[in-house]
Amino acid sequence: MVQQMMNDEILTSDYFDGILRRMHKVSDALADRTKDIKPMFGGTRLLTDQEACAILKVGKRTMQEYRTNGIVPYYLIAGKVLYREQDLEELLQRHYKKPFARR
């Protein structure tokens, strides 16, 4: 057992183990919170087809129709489809329908 006198306190290996456990807990929490963060390209997040489908709540076939009909812009790189997050937000804003005013 490691002991060191410091301001009349005895530091034991149990004390250091507790600190180490708390550090691991903080590290795990940070890893969990940052796992979905994607690097930005030119200030814009690029989303995969699966992520875009989840945001718009549509299936892959519907996303294909949106691309084919020019509804949503996209990048096609070596068979991989990517969407700018900003383009999806703008698409949603353009198609937003306000509720009717009641009389």
C-alpha atoms as a printed R data frame, in Angstrom:
    type eleno elety resid chain resno       x      y       z
1   ATOM     1    CA   MET     A     1   0.000  0.000   0.000
2   ATOM     2    CA   VAL     A     2   1.425  3.356  -1.072
3   ATOM     3    CA   GLN     A     3   1.352  5.951   1.656
4   ATOM     4    CA   GLN     A     4   2.517  9.535   1.670
5   ATOM     5    CA   MET     A     5   2.246 12.141   4.367
6   ATOM     6    CA   MET     A     6   0.705 15.331   3.033
7   ATOM     7    CA   ASN     A     7  -0.856 17.914   5.323
8   ATOM     8    CA   ASP     A     8  -1.387 15.258   7.981
9   ATOM     9    CA   GLU     A     9  -3.361 13.040   5.537
10  ATOM    10    CA   ILE     A    10  -2.450  9.523   4.516
11  ATOM    11    CA   LEU     A    11  -2.942  8.841   0.839
12  ATOM    12    CA   THR     A    12  -3.594  5.171   0.208
13  ATOM    13    CA   SER     A    13  -3.835  3.092  -2.938
14  ATOM    14    CA   ASP     A    14  -7.614  2.986  -2.345
15  ATOM    15    CA   TYR     A    15  -7.675  6.783  -2.564
16  ATOM    16    CA   PHE     A    16  -5.823  6.714  -5.899
17  ATOM    17    CA   ASP     A    17  -8.031  3.892  -7.175
18  ATOM    18    CA   GLY     A    18 -11.073  6.046  -6.431
19  ATOM    19    CA   ILE     A    19  -9.589  8.948  -8.362
20  ATOM    20    CA   LEU     A    20  -8.758  6.645 -11.268
21  ATOM    21    CA   ARG     A    21 -12.328  5.223 -11.299
22  ATOM    22    CA   ARG     A    22 -13.782  8.747 -11.387
23  ATOM    23    CA   MET     A    23 -11.432  9.713 -14.223
24  ATOM    24    CA   HIS     A    24 -12.548  6.669 -16.219
25  ATOM    25    CA   LYS     A    25 -16.188  7.554 -15.561
26  ATOM    26    CA   VAL     A    26 -15.650 11.103 -16.862
27  ATOM    27    CA   SER     A    27 -13.737  9.772 -19.870
28  ATOM    28    CA   ASP     A    28 -16.548  7.325 -20.703
29  ATOM    29    CA   ALA     A    29 -19.170 10.077 -20.371
30  ATOM    30    CA   LEU     A    30 -17.225 12.341 -22.738
31  ATOM    31    CA   ALA     A    31 -16.766  9.533 -25.252
32  ATOM    32    CA   ASP     A    32 -20.497  8.795 -25.125
33  ATOM    33    CA   ARG     A    33 -21.445 12.438 -25.696
34  ATOM    34    CA   THR     A    34 -19.014 12.910 -28.595
35  ATOM    35    CA   LYS     A    35 -19.553  9.622 -30.456
36  ATOM    36    CA   ASP     A    36 -22.094 11.150 -32.858
37  ATOM    37    CA   ILE     A    37 -20.146 14.321 -33.568
38  ATOM    38    CA   LYS     A    38 -18.916 14.346 -37.129
39  ATOM    39    CA   PRO     A    39 -16.066 16.488 -38.386
40  ATOM    40    CA   MET     A    40 -17.144 19.479 -40.412
41  ATOM    41    CA   PHE     A    41 -16.122 20.021 -44.013
42  ATOM    42    CA   GLY     A    42 -15.853 23.685 -44.895
43  ATOM    43    CA   GLY     A    43 -18.059 24.575 -41.929
44  ATOM    44    CA   THR     A    44 -20.765 22.132 -43.040
45  ATOM    45    CA   ARG     A    45 -21.647 18.738 -41.613
46  ATOM    46    CA   LEU     A    46 -22.000 16.003 -44.192
47  ATOM    47    CA   LEU     A    47 -24.547 13.292 -43.486
48  ATOM    48    CA   THR     A    48 -24.765  9.756 -44.793
49  ATOM    49    CA   ASP     A    49 -27.844  8.441 -46.569
50  ATOM    50    CA   GLN     A    50 -28.907  6.640 -43.381
51  ATOM    51    CA   GLU     A    51 -28.547  9.801 -41.265
52  ATOM    52    CA   ALA     A    52 -30.495 11.874 -43.812
53  ATOM    53    CA   CYS     A    53 -33.289  9.277 -43.863
54  ATOM    54    CA   ALA     A    54 -33.492  9.418 -40.077
55  ATOM    55    CA   ILE     A    55 -33.687 13.226 -40.040
56  ATOM    56    CA   LEU     A    56 -36.410 13.369 -42.695
57  ATOM    57    CA   LYS     A    57 -38.168 10.263 -41.338
58  ATOM    58    CA   VAL     A    58 -38.238  8.591 -44.763
59  ATOM    59    CA   GLY     A    59 -36.912  5.359 -46.199
60  ATOM    60    CA   LYS     A    60 -33.923  4.841 -48.488
61  ATOM    61    CA   ARG     A    61 -36.165  4.446 -51.532
62  ATOM    62    CA   THR     A    62 -37.852  7.778 -50.820
63  ATOM    63    CA   MET     A    63 -34.426  9.452 -50.505
64  ATOM    64    CA   GLN     A    64 -33.550  7.952 -53.890
65  ATOM    65    CA   GLU     A    65 -36.716  9.501 -55.351
66  ATOM    66    CA   TYR     A    66 -35.830 12.870 -53.805
67  ATOM    67    CA   ARG     A    67 -32.395 12.707 -55.461
68  ATOM    68    CA   THR     A    68 -33.776 11.538 -58.823
69  ATOM    69    CA   ASN     A    69 -36.418 14.288 -58.870
70  ATOM    70    CA   GLY     A    70 -33.963 16.994 -57.791
71  ATOM    71    CA   ILE     A    71 -35.759 17.634 -54.506
72  ATOM    72    CA   VAL     A    72 -32.631 17.349 -52.371
73  ATOM    73    CA   PRO     A    73 -29.046 18.159 -53.413
74  ATOM    74    CA   TYR     A    74 -26.352 15.586 -52.694
75  ATOM    75    CA   TYR     A    75 -22.773 14.532 -53.303
76  ATOM    76    CA   LEU     A    76 -22.004 11.196 -54.936
77  ATOM    77    CA   ILE     A    77 -18.444 10.056 -54.299
78  ATOM    78    CA   ALA     A    78 -17.402  6.555 -55.342
79  ATOM    79    CA   GLY     A    79 -20.958  5.310 -54.918
80  ATOM    80    CA   LYS     A    80 -21.409  6.899 -51.474
81  ATOM    81    CA   VAL     A    81 -24.150  9.500 -51.134
82  ATOM    82    CA   LEU     A    82 -23.626 12.457 -48.790
83  ATOM    83    CA   TYR     A    83 -25.924 15.341 -47.945
84  ATOM    84    CA   ARG     A    84 -25.164 18.722 -46.435
85  ATOM    85    CA   GLU     A    85 -27.037 19.116 -43.167
86  ATOM    86    CA   GLN     A    86 -27.847 22.709 -44.121
87  ATOM    87    CA   ASP     A    87 -29.556 21.550 -47.351
88  ATOM    88    CA   LEU     A    88 -31.857 19.246 -45.396
89  ATOM    89    CA   GLU     A    89 -32.743 22.042 -42.968
90  ATOM    90    CA   GLU     A    90 -33.524 24.367 -45.902
91  ATOM    91    CA   LEU     A    91 -35.667 21.663 -47.528
92  ATOM    92    CA   LEU     A    92 -37.719 21.327 -44.362
93  ATOM    93    CA   GLN     A    93 -38.106 25.099 -44.024
94  ATOM    94    CA   ARG     A    94 -39.248 25.474 -47.665
95  ATOM    95    CA   HIS     A    95 -41.963 22.881 -47.192
96  ATOM    96    CA   TYR     A    96 -43.175 24.069 -43.792
97  ATOM    97    CA   LYS     A    97 -46.911 24.714 -43.763
98  ATOM    98    CA   LYS     A    98 -48.201 27.152 -41.164
99  ATOM    99    CA   PRO     A    99 -51.479 26.354 -39.424
100 ATOM   100    CA   PHE     A   100 -54.615 28.204 -40.485
101 ATOM   101    CA   ALA     A   101 -55.769 31.042 -38.257
102 ATOM   102    CA   ARG     A   102 -59.033 30.281 -36.466
103 ATOM   103    CA   ARG     A   103 -61.840 32.819 -36.577
